[in-house]
Amino acid sequence: MPPDTITVRYFAGARAAAGVHEDHAPAGLSLDDLATSLAARHGQRLATVLKAASFLVDGVACHDRQAPLPNGATVDVLPPFAGG
């Protein structure tokens, strides 16, 4: 992984919408900025999924979408699942 980056892992419908299982992005972006960047990279289908998705940062639910993402972090993109 290049320096000063984060890893983004897609699950379920997010993976299908992105067309890849993993991405990398610059560290320091907020979740909102990351979502904008990923939508620009992968298109409207992923943008729609990201609006409803939950995000885990290093395995912990992240609710502050403006906090900068630290270098080396792993962000899991979890779309809504059936029944929940």
PDB file with one MODEL, atoms N, CA, C and O in Angstrom:
MODEL        1
ATOM      1  N   MET A   1       0.861  -1.183   0.000  1.00  0.00           N
ATOM      2  CA  MET A   1       0.000   0.000   0.000  1.00  0.00           C
ATOM      3  C   MET A   1       0.901   1.239   0.000  1.00  0.00           C
ATOM      4  O   MET A   1       1.866   1.299   0.762  1.00  0.00           O
ATOM      5  N   PRO A   2       0.597   2.223  -0.843  1.00  0.00           N
ATOM      6  CA  PRO A   2       1.381   3.457  -0.871  1.00  0.00           C
ATOM      7  C   PRO A   2       1.303   4.189   0.464  1.00  0.00           C
ATOM      8  O   PRO A   2       0.334   4.016   1.203  1.00  0.00           O
ATOM      9  N   PRO A   3       2.310   5.007   0.788  1.00  0.00           N
ATOM     10  CA  PRO A   3       2.257   5.759   2.053  1.00  0.00           C
ATOM     11  C   PRO A   3       1.121   6.768   2.053  1.00  0.00           C
ATOM     12  O   PRO A   3       0.664   7.221   1.004  1.00  0.00           O
ATOM     13  N   ASP A   4       0.678   7.108   3.259  1.00  0.00           N
ATOM     14  CA  ASP A   4      -0.383   8.101   3.452  1.00  0.00           C
ATOM     15  C   ASP A   4      -1.675   7.735   2.736  1.00  0.00           C
ATOM     16  O   ASP A   4      -2.307   8.580   2.101  1.00  0.00           O
ATOM     17  N   THR A   5      -2.055   6.477   2.844  1.00  0.00           N
ATOM     18  CA  THR A   5      -3.302   6.025   2.229  1.00  0.00           C
ATOM     19  C   THR A   5      -4.141   5.247   3.223  1.00  0.00           C
ATOM     20  O   THR A   5      -3.672   4.834   4.284  1.00  0.00           O
ATOM     21  N   ILE A   6      -5.383   5.064   2.852  1.00  0.00           N
ATOM     22  CA  ILE A   6      -6.290   4.192   3.578  1.00  0.00           C
ATOM     23  C   ILE A   6      -6.757   3.107   2.621  1.00  0.00           C
ATOM     24  O   ILE A   6      -6.695   3.269   1.402  1.00  0.00           O
ATOM     25  N   THR A   7      -7.220   2.013   3.179  1.00  0.00           N
ATOM     26  CA  THR A   7      -7.789   0.921   2.392  1.00  0.00           C
ATOM     27  C   THR A   7      -9.290   0.954   2.565  1.00  0.00           C
ATOM     28  O   THR A   7      -9.790   1.087   3.682  1.00  0.00           O
ATOM     29  N   VAL A   8     -10.011   0.832   1.467  1.00  0.00           N
ATOM     30  CA  VAL A   8     -11.466   0.794   1.485  1.00  0.00           C
ATOM     31  C   VAL A   8     -11.890  -0.591   1.026  1.00  0.00           C
ATOM     32  O   VAL A   8     -11.528  -1.030  -0.065  1.00  0.00           O
ATOM     33  N   ARG A   9     -12.664  -1.282   1.870  1.00  0.00           N
ATOM     34  CA  ARG A   9     -13.163  -2.611   1.510  1.00  0.00           C
ATOM     35  C   ARG A   9     -14.667  -2.533   1.345  1.00  0.00           C
ATOM     36  O   ARG A   9     -15.375  -1.977   2.185  1.00  0.00           O
ATOM     37  N   TYR A  10     -15.145  -3.104   0.238  1.00  0.00           N
ATOM     38  CA  TYR A  10     -16.574  -3.099  -0.075  1.00  0.00           C
ATOM     39  C   TYR A  10     -17.183  -4.457   0.246  1.00  0.00           C
ATOM     40  O   TYR A  10     -16.557  -5.495   0.030  1.00  0.00           O
ATOM     41  N   PHE A  11     -18.399  -4.443   0.760  1.00  0.00           N
ATOM     42  CA  PHE A  11     -19.102  -5.677   1.080  1.00  0.00           C
ATOM     43  C   PHE A  11     -20.464  -5.693   0.394  1.00  0.00           C
ATOM     44  O   PHE A  11     -21.086  -4.651   0.190  1.00  0.00           O
ATOM     45  N   ALA A  12     -20.910  -6.889   0.044  1.00  0.00           N
ATOM     46  CA  ALA A  12     -22.250  -7.143  -0.512  1.00  0.00           C
ATOM     47  C   ALA A  12     -22.565  -6.209  -1.674  1.00  0.00           C
ATOM     48  O   ALA A  12     -21.807  -6.151  -2.642  1.00  0.00           O
ATOM     49  N   GLY A  13     -23.678  -5.475  -1.590  1.00  0.00           N
ATOM     50  CA  GLY A  13     -24.118  -4.603  -2.667  1.00  0.00           C
ATOM     51  C   GLY A  13     -23.142  -3.488  -2.983  1.00  0.00           C
ATOM     52  O   GLY A  13     -23.098  -3.013  -4.118  1.00  0.00           O
ATOM     53  N   ALA A  14     -22.364  -3.061  -2.011  1.00  0.00           N
ATOM     54  CA  ALA A  14     -21.346  -2.036  -2.270  1.00  0.00           C
ATOM     55  C   ALA A  14     -20.266  -2.594  -3.185  1.00  0.00           C
ATOM     56  O   ALA A  14     -19.781  -1.896  -4.076  1.00  0.00           O
ATOM     57  N   ARG A  15     -19.890  -3.844  -2.969  1.00  0.00           N
ATOM     58  CA  ARG A  15     -18.895  -4.495  -3.828  1.00  0.00           C
ATOM     59  C   ARG A  15     -19.434  -4.611  -5.250  1.00  0.00           C
ATOM     60  O   ARG A  15     -18.713  -4.345  -6.211  1.00  0.00           O
ATOM     61  N   ALA A  16     -20.684  -5.003  -5.386  1.00  0.00           N
ATOM     62  CA  ALA A  16     -21.286  -5.131  -6.716  1.00  0.00           C
ATOM     63  C   ALA A  16     -21.351  -3.771  -7.409  1.00  0.00           C
ATOM     64  O   ALA A  16     -21.083  -3.675  -8.606  1.00  0.00           O
ATOM     65  N   ALA A  17     -21.704  -2.724  -6.670  1.00  0.00           N
ATOM     66  CA  ALA A  17     -21.821  -1.390  -7.259  1.00  0.00           C
ATOM     67  C   ALA A  17     -20.460  -0.817  -7.646  1.00  0.00           C
ATOM     68  O   ALA A  17     -20.335  -0.144  -8.669  1.00  0.00           O
ATOM     69  N   ALA A  18     -19.450  -1.081  -6.835  1.00  0.00           N
ATOM     70  CA  ALA A  18     -18.106  -0.566  -7.123  1.00  0.00           C
ATOM     71  C   ALA A  18     -17.417  -1.358  -8.226  1.00  0.00           C
ATOM     72  O   ALA A  18     -16.617  -0.814  -8.988  1.00  0.00           O
ATOM     73  N   GLY A  19     -17.733  -2.646  -8.306  1.00  0.00           N
ATOM     74  CA  GLY A  19     -17.082  -3.497  -9.290  1.00  0.00           C
ATOM     75  C   GLY A  19     -15.713  -3.983  -8.858  1.00  0.00           C
ATOM     76  O   GLY A  19     -15.015  -4.635  -9.635  1.00  0.00           O
ATOM     77  N   VAL A  20     -15.322  -3.679  -7.641  1.00  0.00           N
ATOM     78  CA  VAL A  20     -14.059  -4.133  -7.058  1.00  0.00           C
ATOM     79  C   VAL A  20     -14.303  -4.475  -5.600  1.00  0.00           C
ATOM     80  O   VAL A  20     -15.287  -4.030  -5.009  1.00  0.00           O
ATOM     81  N   HIS A  21     -13.418  -5.259  -5.021  1.00  0.00           N
ATOM     82  CA  HIS A  21     -13.599  -5.582  -3.599  1.00  0.00           C
ATOM     83  C   HIS A  21     -12.811  -4.644  -2.688  1.00  0.00           C
ATOM     84  O   HIS A  21     -13.071  -4.581  -1.486  1.00  0.00           O
ATOM     85  N   GLU A  22     -11.843  -3.910  -3.261  1.00  0.00           N
ATOM     86  CA  GLU A  22     -10.994  -3.055  -2.434  1.00  0.00           C
ATOM     87  C   GLU A  22     -10.482  -1.875  -3.249  1.00  0.00           C
ATOM     88  O   GLU A  22     -10.260  -1.988  -4.454  1.00  0.00           O
ATOM     89  N   ASP A  23     -10.297  -0.749  -2.581  1.00  0.00           N
ATOM     90  CA  ASP A  23      -9.750   0.475  -3.163  1.00  0.00           C
ATOM     91  C   ASP A  23      -8.746   1.067  -2.190  1.00  0.00           C
ATOM     92  O   ASP A  23      -8.646   0.643  -1.038  1.00  0.00           O
ATOM     93  N   HIS A  24      -8.010   2.046  -2.670  1.00  0.00           N
ATOM     94  CA  HIS A  24      -7.148   2.852  -1.799  1.00  0.00           C
ATOM     95  C   HIS A  24      -7.460   4.311  -2.058  1.00  0.00           C
ATOM     96  O   HIS A  24      -7.816   4.696  -3.172  1.00  0.00           O
ATOM     97  N   ALA A  25      -7.323   5.121  -1.016  1.00  0.00           N
ATOM     98  CA  ALA A  25      -7.589   6.549  -1.112  1.00  0.00           C
ATOM     99  C   ALA A  25      -6.604   7.273  -0.197  1.00  0.00           C
ATOM    100  O   ALA A  25      -6.008   6.656   0.686  1.00  0.00           O
ATOM    101  N   PRO A  26      -6.431   8.574  -0.403  1.00  0.00           N
ATOM    102  CA  PRO A  26      -5.514   9.325   0.453  1.00  0.00           C
ATOM    103  C   PRO A  26      -6.007   9.376   1.904  1.00  0.00           C
ATOM    104  O   PRO A  26      -7.207   9.494   2.155  1.00  0.00           O
ATOM    105  N   ALA A  27      -5.086   9.286   2.838  1.00  0.00           N
ATOM    106  CA  ALA A  27      -5.423   9.493   4.246  1.00  0.00           C
ATOM    107  C   ALA A  27      -5.785  10.958   4.440  1.00  0.00           C
ATOM    108  O   ALA A  27      -5.411  11.810   3.634  1.00  0.00           O
ATOM    109  N   GLY A  28      -6.509  11.244   5.503  1.00  0.00           N
ATOM    110  CA  GLY A  28      -6.864  12.616   5.846  1.00  0.00           C
ATOM    111  C   GLY A  28      -8.214  13.060   5.325  1.00  0.00           C
ATOM    112  O   GLY A  28      -8.739  14.082   5.768  1.00  0.00           O
ATOM    113  N   LEU A  29      -8.791  12.309   4.386  1.00  0.00           N
ATOM    114  CA  LEU A  29     -10.139  12.629   3.919  1.00  0.00           C
ATOM    115  C   LEU A  29     -11.140  12.323   5.032  1.00  0.00           C
ATOM    116  O   LEU A  29     -10.900  11.455   5.871  1.00  0.00           O
ATOM    117  N   SER A  30     -12.251  13.035   5.031  1.00  0.00           N
ATOM    118  CA  SER A  30     -13.362  12.664   5.913  1.00  0.00           C
ATOM    119  C   SER A  30     -14.168  11.578   5.209  1.00  0.00           C
ATOM    120  O   SER A  30     -13.963  11.330   4.021  1.00  0.00           O
ATOM    121  N   LEU A  31     -15.082  10.929   5.926  1.00  0.00           N
ATOM    122  CA  LEU A  31     -15.949   9.937   5.278  1.00  0.00           C
ATOM    123  C   LEU A  31     -16.788  10.575   4.173  1.00  0.00           C
ATOM    124  O   LEU A  31     -16.995   9.968   3.122  1.00  0.00           O
ATOM    125  N   ASP A  32     -17.267  11.786   4.403  1.00  0.00           N
ATOM    126  CA  ASP A  32     -18.044  12.465   3.360  1.00  0.00           C
ATOM    127  C   ASP A  32     -17.193  12.705   2.118  1.00  0.00           C
ATOM    128  O   ASP A  32     -17.647  12.478   0.997  1.00  0.00           O
ATOM    129  N   ASP A  33     -15.952  13.165   2.320  1.00  0.00           N
ATOM    130  CA  ASP A  33     -15.055  13.393   1.183  1.00  0.00           C
ATOM    131  C   ASP A  33     -14.705  12.081   0.494  1.00  0.00           C
ATOM    132  O   ASP A  33     -14.630  12.015  -0.733  1.00  0.00           O
ATOM    133  N   LEU A  34     -14.493  11.044   1.287  1.00  0.00           N
ATOM    134  CA  LEU A  34     -14.192   9.732   0.726  1.00  0.00           C
ATOM    135  C   LEU A  34     -15.351   9.236  -0.124  1.00  0.00           C
ATOM    136  O   LEU A  34     -15.138   8.731  -1.226  1.00  0.00           O
ATOM    137  N   ALA A  35     -16.573   9.372   0.374  1.00  0.00           N
ATOM    138  CA  ALA A  35     -17.744   8.928  -0.376  1.00  0.00           C
ATOM    139  C   ALA A  35     -17.860   9.679  -1.699  1.00  0.00           C
ATOM    140  O   ALA A  35     -18.180   9.080  -2.725  1.00  0.00           O
ATOM    141  N   THR A  36     -17.603  10.980  -1.681  1.00  0.00           N
ATOM    142  CA  THR A  36     -17.645  11.778  -2.911  1.00  0.00           C
ATOM    143  C   THR A  36     -16.591  11.290  -3.904  1.00  0.00           C
ATOM    144  O   THR A  36     -16.870  11.150  -5.094  1.00  0.00           O
ATOM    145  N   SER A  37     -15.394  11.036  -3.413  1.00  0.00           N
ATOM    146  CA  SER A  37     -14.307  10.553  -4.264  1.00  0.00           C
ATOM    147  C   SER A  37     -14.613   9.179  -4.860  1.00  0.00           C
ATOM    148  O   SER A  37     -14.386   8.945  -6.047  1.00  0.00           O
ATOM    149  N   LEU A  38     -15.124   8.280  -4.034  1.00  0.00           N
ATOM    150  CA  LEU A  38     -15.438   6.932  -4.513  1.00  0.00           C
ATOM    151  C   LEU A  38     -16.581   6.946  -5.520  1.00  0.00           C
ATOM    152  O   LEU A  38     -16.563   6.196  -6.496  1.00  0.00           O
ATOM    153  N   ALA A  39     -17.579   7.803  -5.283  1.00  0.00           N
ATOM    154  CA  ALA A  39     -18.698   7.918  -6.224  1.00  0.00           C
ATOM    155  C   ALA A  39     -18.211   8.451  -7.571  1.00  0.00           C
ATOM    156  O   ALA A  39     -18.657   7.989  -8.621  1.00  0.00           O
ATOM    157  N   ALA A  40     -17.303   9.417  -7.539  1.00  0.00           N
ATOM    158  CA  ALA A  40     -16.753   9.958  -8.787  1.00  0.00           C
ATOM    159  C   ALA A  40     -15.962   8.885  -9.537  1.00  0.00           C
ATOM    160  O   ALA A  40     -15.966   8.847 -10.767  1.00  0.00           O
ATOM    161  N   ARG A  41     -15.291   8.026  -8.793  1.00  0.00           N
ATOM    162  CA  ARG A  41     -14.475   6.974  -9.396  1.00  0.00           C
ATOM    163  C   ARG A  41     -15.319   5.843  -9.977  1.00  0.00           C
ATOM    164  O   ARG A  41     -14.986   5.296 -11.029  1.00  0.00           O
ATOM    165  N   HIS A  42     -16.421   5.487  -9.290  1.00  0.00           N
ATOM    166  CA  HIS A  42     -17.173   4.280  -9.661  1.00  0.00           C
ATOM    167  C   HIS A  42     -18.584   4.531 -10.183  1.00  0.00           C
ATOM    168  O   HIS A  42     -19.213   3.604 -10.692  1.00  0.00           O
ATOM    169  N   GLY A  43     -19.096   5.744 -10.075  1.00  0.00           N
ATOM    170  CA  GLY A  43     -20.371   6.055 -10.700  1.00  0.00           C
ATOM    171  C   GLY A  43     -21.573   6.148  -9.770  1.00  0.00           C
ATOM    172  O   GLY A  43     -21.481   5.954  -8.557  1.00  0.00           O
ATOM    173  N   GLN A  44     -22.707   6.455 -10.400  1.00  0.00           N
ATOM    174  CA  GLN A  44     -23.943   6.732  -9.678  1.00  0.00           C
ATOM    175  C   GLN A  44     -24.459   5.549  -8.869  1.00  0.00           C
ATOM    176  O   GLN A  44     -25.013   5.730  -7.785  1.00  0.00           O
ATOM    177  N   ARG A  45     -24.281   4.354  -9.386  1.00  0.00           N
ATOM    178  CA  ARG A  45     -24.771   3.181  -8.647  1.00  0.00           C
ATOM    179  C   ARG A  45     -24.106   3.091  -7.275  1.00  0.00           C
ATOM    180  O   ARG A  45     -24.780   2.840  -6.275  1.00  0.00           O
ATOM    181  N   LEU A  46     -22.796   3.295  -7.220  1.00  0.00           N
ATOM    182  CA  LEU A  46     -22.109   3.267  -5.926  1.00  0.00           C
ATOM    183  C   LEU A  46     -22.510   4.488  -5.096  1.00  0.00           C
ATOM    184  O   LEU A  46     -22.668   4.378  -3.880  1.00  0.00           O
ATOM    185  N   ALA A  47     -22.677   5.640  -5.730  1.00  0.00           N
ATOM    186  CA  ALA A  47     -23.089   6.840  -4.988  1.00  0.00           C
ATOM    187  C   ALA A  47     -24.388   6.595  -4.232  1.00  0.00           C
ATOM    188  O   ALA A  47     -24.537   7.021  -3.087  1.00  0.00           O
ATOM    189  N   THR A  48     -25.318   5.913  -4.872  1.00  0.00           N
ATOM    190  CA  THR A  48     -26.603   5.597  -4.240  1.00  0.00           C
ATOM    191  C   THR A  48     -26.403   4.675  -3.040  1.00  0.00           C
ATOM    192  O   THR A  48     -27.007   4.883  -1.987  1.00  0.00           O
ATOM    193  N   VAL A  49     -25.563   3.665  -3.195  1.00  0.00           N
ATOM    194  CA  VAL A  49     -25.284   2.737  -2.097  1.00  0.00           C
ATOM    195  C   VAL A  49     -24.610   3.473  -0.939  1.00  0.00           C
ATOM    196  O   VAL A  49     -24.955   3.250   0.222  1.00  0.00           O
ATOM    197  N   LEU A  50     -23.655   4.344  -1.248  1.00  0.00           N
ATOM    198  CA  LEU A  50     -22.912   5.045  -0.197  1.00  0.00           C
ATOM    199  C   LEU A  50     -23.802   5.940   0.653  1.00  0.00           C
ATOM    200  O   LEU A  50     -23.519   6.147   1.834  1.00  0.00           O
ATOM    201  N   LYS A  51     -24.865   6.470   0.077  1.00  0.00           N
ATOM    202  CA  LYS A  51     -25.785   7.329   0.844  1.00  0.00           C
ATOM    203  C   LYS A  51     -26.455   6.567   1.984  1.00  0.00           C
ATOM    204  O   LYS A  51     -26.768   7.156   3.019  1.00  0.00           O
ATOM    205  N   ALA A  52     -26.676   5.270   1.806  1.00  0.00           N
ATOM    206  CA  ALA A  52     -27.362   4.461   2.820  1.00  0.00           C
ATOM    207  C   ALA A  52     -26.413   3.563   3.608  1.00  0.00           C
ATOM    208  O   ALA A  52     -26.835   2.887   4.546  1.00  0.00           O
ATOM    209  N   ALA A  53     -25.144   3.553   3.237  1.00  0.00           N
ATOM    210  CA  ALA A  53     -24.183   2.620   3.833  1.00  0.00           C
ATOM    211  C   ALA A  53     -23.770   3.034   5.244  1.00  0.00           C
ATOM    212  O   ALA A  53     -23.857   4.199   5.630  1.00  0.00           O
ATOM    213  N   SER A  54     -23.320   2.033   5.993  1.00  0.00           N
ATOM    214  CA  SER A  54     -22.643   2.262   7.262  1.00  0.00           C
ATOM    215  C   SER A  54     -21.151   2.076   7.012  1.00  0.00           C
ATOM    216  O   SER A  54     -20.746   1.362   6.095  1.00  0.00           O
ATOM    217  N   PHE A  55     -20.347   2.727   7.838  1.00  0.00           N
ATOM    218  CA  PHE A  55     -18.901   2.662   7.668  1.00  0.00           C
ATOM    219  C   PHE A  55     -18.248   2.221   8.972  1.00  0.00           C
ATOM    220  O   PHE A  55     -18.574   2.725  10.047  1.00  0.00           O
ATOM    221  N   LEU A  56     -17.337   1.289   8.863  1.00  0.00           N
ATOM    222  CA  LEU A  56     -16.490   0.900   9.987  1.00  0.00           C
ATOM    223  C   LEU A  56     -15.089   1.407   9.691  1.00  0.00           C
ATOM    224  O   LEU A  56     -14.574   1.213   8.589  1.00  0.00           O
ATOM    225  N   VAL A  57     -14.474   2.051  10.665  1.00  0.00           N
ATOM    226  CA  VAL A  57     -13.090   2.491  10.530  1.00  0.00           C
ATOM    227  C   VAL A  57     -12.275   1.670  11.506  1.00  0.00           C
ATOM    228  O   VAL A  57     -12.430   1.791  12.721  1.00  0.00           O
ATOM    229  N   ASP A  58     -11.412   0.838  10.967  1.00  0.00           N
ATOM    230  CA  ASP A  58     -10.621  -0.104  11.768  1.00  0.00           C
ATOM    231  C   ASP A  58     -11.514  -0.925  12.690  1.00  0.00           C
ATOM    232  O   ASP A  58     -11.181  -1.169  13.850  1.00  0.00           O
ATOM    233  N   GLY A  59     -12.670  -1.351  12.144  1.00  0.00           N
ATOM    234  CA  GLY A  59     -13.567  -2.254  12.855  1.00  0.00           C
ATOM    235  C   GLY A  59     -14.549  -1.593  13.800  1.00  0.00           C
ATOM    236  O   GLY A  59     -15.328  -2.283  14.458  1.00  0.00           O
ATOM    237  N   VAL A  60     -14.530  -0.261  13.885  1.00  0.00           N
ATOM    238  CA  VAL A  60     -15.409   0.453  14.807  1.00  0.00           C
ATOM    239  C   VAL A  60     -16.365   1.334  13.996  1.00  0.00           C
ATOM    240  O   VAL A  60     -15.944   2.041  13.080  1.00  0.00           O
ATOM    241  N   ALA A  61     -17.654   1.283  14.344  1.00  0.00           N
ATOM    242  CA  ALA A  61     -18.642   2.112  13.647  1.00  0.00           C
ATOM    243  C   ALA A  61     -18.252   3.576  13.764  1.00  0.00           C
ATOM    244  O   ALA A  61     -17.931   4.063  14.848  1.00  0.00           O
ATOM    245  N   CYS A  62     -18.284   4.267  12.638  1.00  0.00           N
ATOM    246  CA  CYS A  62     -17.909   5.683  12.614  1.00  0.00           C
ATOM    247  C   CYS A  62     -19.141   6.512  12.293  1.00  0.00           C
ATOM    248  O   CYS A  62     -19.758   6.337  11.243  1.00  0.00           O
ATOM    249  N   HIS A  63     -19.497   7.409  13.194  1.00  0.00           N
ATOM    250  CA  HIS A  63     -20.671   8.247  13.008  1.00  0.00           C
ATOM    251  C   HIS A  63     -20.304   9.701  12.709  1.00  0.00           C
ATOM    252  O   HIS A  63     -21.158  10.485  12.295  1.00  0.00           O
ATOM    253  N   ASP A  64     -19.030  10.064  12.919  1.00  0.00           N
ATOM    254  CA  ASP A  64     -18.565  11.418  12.623  1.00  0.00           C
ATOM    255  C   ASP A  64     -18.016  11.432  11.203  1.00  0.00           C
ATOM    256  O   ASP A  64     -16.857  11.088  10.971  1.00  0.00           O
ATOM    257  N   ARG A  65     -18.847  11.825  10.271  1.00  0.00           N
ATOM    258  CA  ARG A  65     -18.485  11.776   8.852  1.00  0.00           C
ATOM    259  C   ARG A  65     -17.559  12.916   8.450  1.00  0.00           C
ATOM    260  O   ARG A  65     -17.169  13.006   7.285  1.00  0.00           O
ATOM    261  N   GLN A  66     -17.197  13.791   9.393  1.00  0.00           N
ATOM    262  CA  GLN A  66     -16.277  14.892   9.097  1.00  0.00           C
ATOM    263  C   GLN A  66     -14.872  14.667   9.669  1.00  0.00           C
ATOM    264  O   GLN A  66     -13.954  15.423   9.353  1.00  0.00           O
ATOM    265  N   ALA A  67     -14.696  13.647  10.497  1.00  0.00           N
ATOM    266  CA  ALA A  67     -13.384  13.383  11.101  1.00  0.00           C
ATOM    267  C   ALA A  67     -12.406  12.893  10.037  1.00  0.00           C
ATOM    268  O   ALA A  67     -12.779  12.083   9.189  1.00  0.00           O
ATOM    269  N   PRO A  68     -11.160  13.369  10.066  1.00  0.00           N
ATOM    270  CA  PRO A  68     -10.172  12.894   9.098  1.00  0.00           C
ATOM    271  C   PRO A  68      -9.829  11.432   9.350  1.00  0.00           C
ATOM    272  O   PRO A  68      -9.681  10.999  10.493  1.00  0.00           O
ATOM    273  N   LEU A  69      -9.708  10.686   8.268  1.00  0.00           N
ATOM    274  CA  LEU A  69      -9.360   9.267   8.366  1.00  0.00           C
ATOM    275  C   LEU A  69      -7.847   9.131   8.477  1.00  0.00           C
ATOM    276  O   LEU A  69      -7.114   9.672   7.650  1.00  0.00           O
ATOM    277  N   PRO A  70      -7.371   8.407   9.500  1.00  0.00           N
ATOM    278  CA  PRO A  70      -5.926   8.337   9.736  1.00  0.00           C
ATOM    279  C   PRO A  70      -5.203   7.465   8.713  1.00  0.00           C
ATOM    280  O   PRO A  70      -5.782   6.553   8.122  1.00  0.00           O
ATOM    281  N   ASN A  71      -3.928   7.772   8.525  1.00  0.00           N
ATOM    282  CA  ASN A  71      -3.071   6.993   7.647  1.00  0.00           C
ATOM    283  C   ASN A  71      -3.093   5.525   8.054  1.00  0.00           C
ATOM    284  O   ASN A  71      -2.973   5.189   9.232  1.00  0.00           O
ATOM    285  N   GLY A  72      -3.247   4.666   7.066  1.00  0.00           N
ATOM    286  CA  GLY A  72      -3.228   3.231   7.317  1.00  0.00           C
ATOM    287  C   GLY A  72      -4.555   2.639   7.752  1.00  0.00           C
ATOM    288  O   GLY A  72      -4.652   1.428   7.945  1.00  0.00           O
ATOM    289  N   ALA A  73      -5.584   3.467   7.910  1.00  0.00           N
ATOM    290  CA  ALA A  73      -6.892   2.975   8.358  1.00  0.00           C
ATOM    291  C   ALA A  73      -7.520   2.071   7.293  1.00  0.00           C
ATOM    292  O   ALA A  73      -7.234   2.184   6.101  1.00  0.00           O
ATOM    293  N   THR A  74      -8.379   1.177   7.766  1.00  0.00           N
ATOM    294  CA  THR A  74      -9.197   0.359   6.881  1.00  0.00           C
ATOM    295  C   THR A  74     -10.641   0.778   7.084  1.00  0.00           C
ATOM    296  O   THR A  74     -11.157   0.764   8.201  1.00  0.00           O
ATOM    297  N   VAL A  75     -11.283   1.151   5.989  1.00  0.00           N
ATOM    298  CA  VAL A  75     -12.687   1.575   6.023  1.00  0.00           C
ATOM    299  C   VAL A  75     -13.517   0.494   5.343  1.00  0.00           C
ATOM    300  O   VAL A  75     -13.309   0.191   4.168  1.00  0.00           O
ATOM    301  N   ASP A  76     -14.446  -0.080   6.076  1.00  0.00           N
ATOM    302  CA  ASP A  76     -15.359  -1.077   5.520  1.00  0.00           C
ATOM    303  C   ASP A  76     -16.661  -0.381   5.155  1.00  0.00           C
ATOM    304  O   ASP A  76     -17.237   0.343   5.967  1.00  0.00           O
ATOM    305  N   VAL A  77     -17.125  -0.606   3.920  1.00  0.00           N
ATOM    306  CA  VAL A  77     -18.372  -0.023   3.433  1.00  0.00           C
ATOM    307  C   VAL A  77     -19.434  -1.120   3.488  1.00  0.00           C
ATOM    308  O   VAL A  77     -19.365  -2.107   2.756  1.00  0.00           O
ATOM    309  N   LEU A  78     -20.411  -0.928   4.365  1.00  0.00           N
ATOM    310  CA  LEU A  78     -21.453  -1.930   4.586  1.00  0.00           C
ATOM    311  C   LEU A  78     -22.808  -1.375   4.167  1.00  0.00           C
ATOM    312  O   LEU A  78     -23.362  -0.516   4.852  1.00  0.00           O
ATOM    313  N   PRO A  79     -23.347  -1.855   3.049  1.00  0.00           N
ATOM    314  CA  PRO A  79     -24.680  -1.399   2.646  1.00  0.00           C
ATOM    315  C   PRO A  79     -25.727  -1.974   3.584  1.00  0.00           C
ATOM    316  O   PRO A  79     -25.443  -2.921   4.317  1.00  0.00           O
ATOM    317  N   PRO A  80     -26.937  -1.416   3.573  1.00  0.00           N
ATOM    318  CA  PRO A  80     -27.991  -1.990   4.397  1.00  0.00           C
ATOM    319  C   PRO A  80     -28.236  -3.449   3.983  1.00  0.00           C
ATOM    320  O   PRO A  80     -28.247  -3.770   2.795  1.00  0.00           O
ATOM    321  N   PHE A  81     -28.427  -4.299   4.948  1.00  0.00           N
ATOM    322  CA  PHE A  81     -28.679  -5.700   4.688  1.00  0.00           C
ATOM    323  C   PHE A  81     -30.152  -5.983   4.861  1.00  0.00           C
ATOM    324  O   PHE A  81     -30.822  -5.281   5.618  1.00  0.00           O
ATOM    325  N   ALA A  82     -30.675  -6.976   4.194  1.00  0.00           N
ATOM    326  CA  ALA A  82     -32.090  -7.361   4.303  1.00  0.00           C
ATOM    327  C   ALA A  82     -32.454  -7.619   5.756  1.00  0.00           C
ATOM    328  O   ALA A  82     -31.719  -8.294   6.477  1.00  0.00           O
ATOM    329  N   GLY A  83     -33.567  -7.090   6.173  1.00  0.00           N
ATOM    330  CA  GLY A  83     -34.034  -7.310   7.531  1.00  0.00           C
ATOM    331  C   GLY A  83     -33.411  -6.398   8.544  1.00  0.00           C
ATOM    332  O   GLY A  83     -33.760  -6.480   9.722  1.00  0.00           O
ATOM    333  N   GLY A  84     -32.491  -5.517   8.145  1.00  0.00           N
ATOM    334  CA  GLY A  84     -31.853  -4.672   9.136  1.00  0.00           C
ATOM    335  C   GLY A  84     -31.482  -3.421   8.596  1.00  0.00           C
ATOM    336  O   GLY A  84     -30.927  -2.583   9.306  1.00  0.00           O
TER     337      GLY A  84
ENDMDL
END
